[in-house]
PDB file of C-alpha atoms in Angstrom:
ATOM      1  CA  MET A   1     -51.883  49.688-125.726  1.00  0.00           C
ATOM      2  CA  ARG A   2     -54.709  49.561-128.580  1.00  0.00           C
ATOM      3  CA  ARG A   3     -57.140  52.710-128.190  1.00  0.00           C
ATOM      4  CA  ARG A   4     -60.060  50.308-128.640  1.00  0.00           C
ATOM      5  CA  ILE A   5     -59.179  48.982-125.289  1.00  0.00           C
ATOM      6  CA  VAL A   6     -58.935  52.259-123.686  1.00  0.00           C
ATOM      7  CA  ARG A   7     -62.276  53.590-125.155  1.00  0.00           C
ATOM      8  CA  GLU A   8     -63.798  50.294-123.596  1.00  0.00           C
ATOM      9  CA  LYS A   9     -62.789  51.206-120.193  1.00  0.00           C
ATOM     10  CA  VAL A  10     -63.778  55.002-120.958  1.00  0.00           C
ATOM     11  CA  VAL A  11     -67.487  53.653-121.743  1.00  0.00           C
ATOM     12  CA  GLN A  12     -67.481  51.397-118.643  1.00  0.00           C
ATOM     13  CA  SER A  13     -66.344  54.536-116.594  1.00  0.00           C
ATOM     14  CA  LEU A  14     -69.086  56.738-118.005  1.00  0.00           C
ATOM     15  CA  TYR A  15     -71.485  54.236-117.212  1.00  0.00           C
ATOM     16  CA  ALA A  16     -70.420  53.537-113.657  1.00  0.00           C
ATOM     17  CA  HIS A  17     -70.431  57.560-113.087  1.00  0.00           C
ATOM     18  CA  GLU A  18     -74.234  57.602-114.822  1.00  0.00           C
ATOM     19  CA  LEU A  19     -75.421  54.763-112.644  1.00  0.00           C
ATOM     20  CA  THR A  20     -73.837  55.786-109.516  1.00  0.00           C
ATOM     21  CA  GLY A  21     -73.208  59.354-109.312  1.00  0.00           C
ATOM     22  CA  ASP A  22     -70.000  58.900-107.721  1.00  0.00           C
ATOM     23  CA  PRO A  23     -67.273  61.712-108.307  1.00  0.00           C
ATOM     24  CA  VAL A  24     -65.294  61.467-111.326  1.00  0.00           C
ATOM     25  CA  GLU A  25     -62.057  60.675-109.447  1.00  0.00           C
ATOM     26  CA  HIS A  26     -63.568  57.982-107.943  1.00  0.00           C
ATOM     27  CA  VAL A  27     -64.965  56.306-111.143  1.00  0.00           C
ATOM     28  CA  ILE A  28     -61.570  56.695-113.135  1.00  0.00           C
ATOM     29  CA  SER A  29     -59.447  54.913-110.105  1.00  0.00           C
ATOM     30  CA  CYS A  30     -61.986  51.992-109.925  1.00  0.00           C
ATOM     31  CA  ASN A  31     -62.590  51.798-113.729  1.00  0.00           C
ATOM     32  CA  LEU A  32     -59.109  52.797-115.299  1.00  0.00           C
ATOM     33  CA  ASN A  33     -57.152  50.198-113.548  1.00  0.00           C
ATOM     34  CA  GLY A  34     -54.712  48.344-115.621  1.00  0.00           C
ATOM     35  CA  LEU A  35     -53.831  51.511-117.651  1.00  0.00           C
ATOM     36  CA  GLU A  36     -51.743  53.170-115.216  1.00  0.00           C
ATOM     37  CA  ASP A  37     -48.615  50.922-116.751  1.00  0.00           C
ATOM     38  CA  ASN A  38     -49.108  52.864-119.919  1.00  0.00           C
ATOM     39  CA  LYS A  39     -49.034  56.745-119.230  1.00  0.00           C
ATOM     40  CA  ASP A  40     -50.092  57.826-122.762  1.00  0.00           C
ATOM     41  CA  ALA A  41     -53.130  55.417-122.551  1.00  0.00           C
ATOM     42  CA  TYR A  42     -54.085  56.441-119.009  1.00  0.00           C
ATOM     43  CA  GLN A  43     -53.698  59.696-119.824  1.00  0.00           C
ATOM     44  CA  PHE A  44     -56.112  60.075-122.924  1.00  0.00           C
ATOM     45  CA  ALA A  45     -58.819  57.571-121.271  1.00  0.00           C
ATOM     46  CA  LYS A  46     -58.812  60.079-118.048  1.00  0.00           C
ATOM     47  CA  GLU A  47     -59.351  63.360-120.328  1.00  0.00           C
ATOM     48  CA  LEU A  48     -61.733  61.524-122.192  1.00  0.00           C
ATOM     49  CA  VAL A  49     -63.864  60.685-119.097  1.00  0.00           C
ATOM     50  CA  VAL A  50     -63.575  63.980-117.667  1.00  0.00           C
ATOM     51  CA  GLU A  51     -64.060  65.862-120.680  1.00  0.00           C
ATOM     52  CA  THR A  52     -67.074  64.142-121.664  1.00  0.00           C
ATOM     53  CA  ILE A  53     -68.524  64.301-118.388  1.00  0.00           C
ATOM     54  CA  ASN A  54     -67.964  67.944-118.288  1.00  0.00           C
ATOM     55  CA  HIS A  55     -69.575  68.853-121.389  1.00  0.00           C
ATOM     56  CA  SER A  56     -72.656  66.575-121.458  1.00  0.00           C
ATOM     57  CA  ASP A  57     -75.242  68.656-121.029  1.00  0.00           C
ATOM     58  CA  SER A  58     -74.009  70.850-124.467  1.00  0.00           C
ATOM     59  CA  ILE A  59     -73.228  67.242-126.056  1.00  0.00           C
ATOM     60  CA  ASP A  60     -76.883  66.087-125.033  1.00  0.00           C
ATOM     61  CA  LYS A  61     -78.294  69.039-126.798  1.00  0.00           C
ATOM     62  CA  ILE A  62     -76.451  68.152-129.825  1.00  0.00           C
ATOM     63  CA  ILE A  63     -77.699  64.768-129.667  1.00  0.00           C
ATOM     64  CA  LYS A  64     -81.257  65.923-129.185  1.00  0.00           C
ATOM     65  CA  SER A  65     -81.270  68.340-132.119  1.00  0.00           C
ATOM     66  CA  LYS A  66     -80.544  65.111-134.216  1.00  0.00           C
ATOM     67  CA  VAL A  67     -82.922  62.706-132.760  1.00  0.00           C
ATOM     68  CA  ALA A  68     -85.873  65.200-132.572  1.00  0.00           C
ATOM     69  CA  ASN A  69     -88.715  62.327-133.360  1.00  0.00           C
ATOM     70  CA  TRP A  70     -86.964  60.201-130.187  1.00  0.00           C
ATOM     71  CA  ASP A  71     -87.712  60.712-126.642  1.00  0.00           C
ATOM     72  CA  PHE A  72     -84.115  61.571-125.687  1.00  0.00           C
ATOM     73  CA  ASN A  73     -84.413  59.291-122.471  1.00  0.00           C
ATOM     74  CA  ARG A  74     -85.870  56.370-124.101  1.00  0.00           C
ATOM     75  CA  ILE A  75     -82.749  56.041-126.317  1.00  0.00           C
ATOM     76  CA  ALA A  76     -80.771  53.045-124.781  1.00  0.00           C
ATOM     77  CA  LEU A  77     -78.175  54.341-122.217  1.00  0.00           C
ATOM     78  CA  LEU A  78     -75.010  53.107-123.659  1.00  0.00           C
ATOM     79  CA  ASP A  79     -75.806  54.313-127.028  1.00  0.00           C
ATOM     80  CA  ARG A  80     -75.895  57.795-125.124  1.00  0.00           C
ATOM     81  CA  LEU A  81     -72.829  57.507-123.585  1.00  0.00           C
ATOM     82  CA  ILE A  82     -70.756  56.300-126.596  1.00  0.00           C
ATOM     83  CA  LEU A  83     -72.588  59.095-128.600  1.00  0.00           C
ATOM     84  CA  ARG A  84     -71.430  61.447-125.950  1.00  0.00           C
ATOM     85  CA  MET A  85     -67.727  60.216-125.941  1.00  0.00           C
ATOM     86  CA  ALA A  86     -67.692  60.227-129.956  1.00  0.00           C
ATOM     87  CA  ILE A  87     -68.770  63.625-129.996  1.00  0.00           C
ATOM     88  CA  CYS A  88     -66.445  64.861-127.359  1.00  0.00           C
ATOM     89  CA  GLU A  89     -63.672  63.466-129.459  1.00  0.00           C
ATOM     90  CA  LEU A  90     -64.992  65.221-132.697  1.00  0.00           C
ATOM     91  CA  LYS A  91     -65.302  68.661-130.485  1.00  0.00           C
ATOM     92  CA  TYR A  92     -62.368  68.420-128.089  1.00  0.00           C
ATOM     93  CA  PHE A  93     -59.690  66.112-129.092  1.00  0.00           C
ATOM     94  CA  ASN A  94     -58.029  67.961-132.183  1.00  0.00           C
ATOM     95  CA  GLU A  95     -55.437  65.418-132.999  1.00  0.00           C
ATOM     96  CA  ILE A  96     -58.056  62.567-133.590  1.00  0.00           C
ATOM     97  CA  PRO A  97     -59.077  62.126-137.292  1.00  0.00           C
ATOM     98  CA  PRO A  98     -62.853  62.490-137.279  1.00  0.00           C
ATOM     99  CA  LYS A  99     -63.619  59.010-138.908  1.00  0.00           C
ATOM    100  CA  VAL A 100     -61.367  57.490-136.088  1.00  0.00           C
ATOM    101  CA  SER A 101     -63.904  58.467-133.521  1.00  0.00           C
ATOM    102  CA  MET A 102     -66.766  57.772-135.760  1.00  0.00           C
ATOM    103  CA  ASN A 103     -65.892  54.336-136.510  1.00  0.00           C
ATOM    104  CA  GLU A 104     -64.615  53.414-132.679  1.00  0.00           C
ATOM    105  CA  ALA A 105     -67.829  54.742-131.905  1.00  0.00           C
ATOM    106  CA  ILE A 106     -69.955  52.280-134.039  1.00  0.00           C
ATOM    107  CA  GLU A 107     -67.875  49.260-132.846  1.00  0.00           C
ATOM    108  CA  LEU A 108     -68.502  50.038-129.309  1.00  0.00           C
ATOM    109  CA  ALA A 109     -71.928  50.483-129.882  1.00  0.00           C
ATOM    110  CA  LYS A 110     -72.311  46.726-131.634  1.00  0.00           C
ATOM    111  CA  LEU A 111     -69.966  45.499-128.853  1.00  0.00           C
ATOM    112  CA  PHE A 112     -71.901  46.907-125.919  1.00  0.00           C
ATOM    113  CA  SER A 113     -75.535  47.602-126.732  1.00  0.00           C
ATOM    114  CA  THR A 114     -78.396  46.668-129.189  1.00  0.00           C
ATOM    115  CA  ASP A 115     -78.211  44.916-132.494  1.00  0.00           C
ATOM    116  CA  LYS A 116     -79.518  48.256-134.198  1.00  0.00           C
ATOM    117  CA  SER A 117     -77.018  50.522-132.203  1.00  0.00           C
ATOM    118  CA  GLY A 118     -74.352  50.624-134.572  1.00  0.00           C
ATOM    119  CA  GLN A 119     -76.473  51.955-137.184  1.00  0.00           C
ATOM    120  CA  PHE A 120     -78.277  54.037-135.008  1.00  0.00           C
ATOM    121  CA  VAL A 121     -75.080  55.918-133.714  1.00  0.00           C
ATOM    122  CA  ASN A 122     -73.470  55.911-137.247  1.00  0.00           C
ATOM    123  CA  GLY A 123     -76.353  57.998-138.461  1.00  0.00           C
ATOM    124  CA  VAL A 124     -76.493  60.105-135.643  1.00  0.00           C
ATOM    125  CA  LEU A 125     -72.517  60.814-135.832  1.00  0.00           C
ATOM    126  CA  ASP A 126     -72.793  61.312-139.433  1.00  0.00           C
ATOM    127  CA  ALA A 127     -75.231  63.840-139.395  1.00  0.00           C
ATOM    128  CA  ILE A 128     -73.210  65.877-136.592  1.00  0.00           C
ATOM    129  CA  PHE A 129     -70.245  65.326-138.644  1.00  0.00           C
ATOM    130  CA  ASP A 130     -71.828  66.902-141.599  1.00  0.00           C
ATOM    131  CA  ASP A 131     -72.987  70.021-139.487  1.00  0.00           C
ATOM    132  CA  MET A 132     -69.682  70.423-137.989  1.00  0.00           C
ATOM    133  CA  LYS A 133     -67.912  70.563-141.355  1.00  0.00           C
ATOM    134  CA  THR A 134     -70.694  72.699-142.811  1.00  0.00           C
ATOM    135  CA  SER A 135     -70.360  75.094-139.785  1.00  0.00           C
ATOM    136  CA  GLY A 136     -66.488  74.905-139.595  1.00  0.00           C
ATOM    137  CA  GLU A 137     -66.931  74.222-136.162  1.00  0.00           C
ATOM    138  CA  LEU A 138     -64.699  70.892-137.062  1.00  0.00           C
ATOM    139  CA  THR A 139     -61.233  72.231-135.831  1.00  0.00           C
ATOM    140  CA  LYS A 140     -58.555  69.432-136.602  1.00  0.00           C
ATOM    141  CA  THR A 141     -54.982  69.669-136.197  1.00  0.00           C
ATOM    142  CA  GLY A 142     -51.888  67.342-137.003  1.00  0.00           C
ATOM    143  CA  ARG A 143     -53.458  63.706-137.996  1.00  0.00           C
ATOM    144  CA  GLY A 144     -56.884  65.079-137.071  1.00  0.00           C
ATOM    145  CA  LEU A 145     -56.656  66.569-140.506  1.00  0.00           C
ATOM    146  CA  TRP A 146     -56.985  63.132-141.993  1.00  0.00           C
ATOM    147  CA  GLY A 147     -59.899  62.771-144.533  1.00  0.00           C
ATOM    148  CA  GLY A 148     -62.786  65.391-145.248  1.00  0.00           C
ATOM    149  CA  ASP A 149     -62.441  68.626-146.768  1.00  0.00           C
ATOM    150  CA  THR A 150     -58.760  69.166-146.113  1.00  0.00           C
ATOM    151  CA  MET A 151     -58.309  66.128-148.251  1.00  0.00           C
ATOM    152  CA  GLN A 152     -60.245  68.014-150.909  1.00  0.00           C
ATOM    153  CA  ARG A 153     -58.155  71.176-150.607  1.00  0.00           C
ATOM    154  CA  ILE A 154     -54.854  69.292-150.763  1.00  0.00           C
ATOM    155  CA  LYS A 155     -56.289  67.402-154.282  1.00  0.00           C
ATOM    156  CA  LYS A 156     -57.534  70.932-155.530  1.00  0.00           C
ATOM    157  CA  SER A 157     -54.202  72.622-154.712  1.00  0.00           C
ATOM    158  CA  LYS A 158     -52.130  69.663-156.481  1.00  0.00           C
ATOM    159  CA  ALA A 159     -54.506  69.891-159.442  1.00  0.00           C
ATOM    160  CA  LYS A 160     -53.958  73.724-159.814  1.00  0.00           C
ATOM    161  CA  LYS A 161     -50.108  73.424-159.346  1.00  0.00           C
ATOM    162  CA  ASN A 162     -50.155  70.772-162.035  1.00  0.00           C
ATOM    163  CA  SER A 163     -52.497  72.758-164.528  1.00  0.00           C
ATOM    164  CA  GLN A 164     -50.209  75.677-164.318  1.00  0.00           C
ATOM    165  CA  MET A 165     -46.792  73.588-165.176  1.00  0.00           C
TER     166      MET A 165
END
């Protein structure tokens, strides 16, 4: 199952939780139906829902720091939820490449929210991603090393080896 579909279900779950205040377990059982047949997809979705909700306060502080000129509560709810989910992936799901999390969030914003949401989500996530790289907070492993500073280090290492030959 494609992770895009899984992330769509996660956004729907986060939205249901935000609107109803129902317990996370109930929201998961109601909104992640259809994923149970694929153990990996279900587990990923469940973890992403739980982690996003558990870290929403700290993630909201990060978002607020990047939208200082905006009233946080006036940001479209779906945009906030998609940003929370993407930042959660960046911070707590080390195996997912940053660009994948960011691109998926942009596409979900275009799908679920306003015409300008893709651009808004892109701008906020780019700023947060840059801060995480600069501060050394971006800790990716395995596939998550794809792109960014790691690729630069690999290129420099190869260039150094070639110049020594």
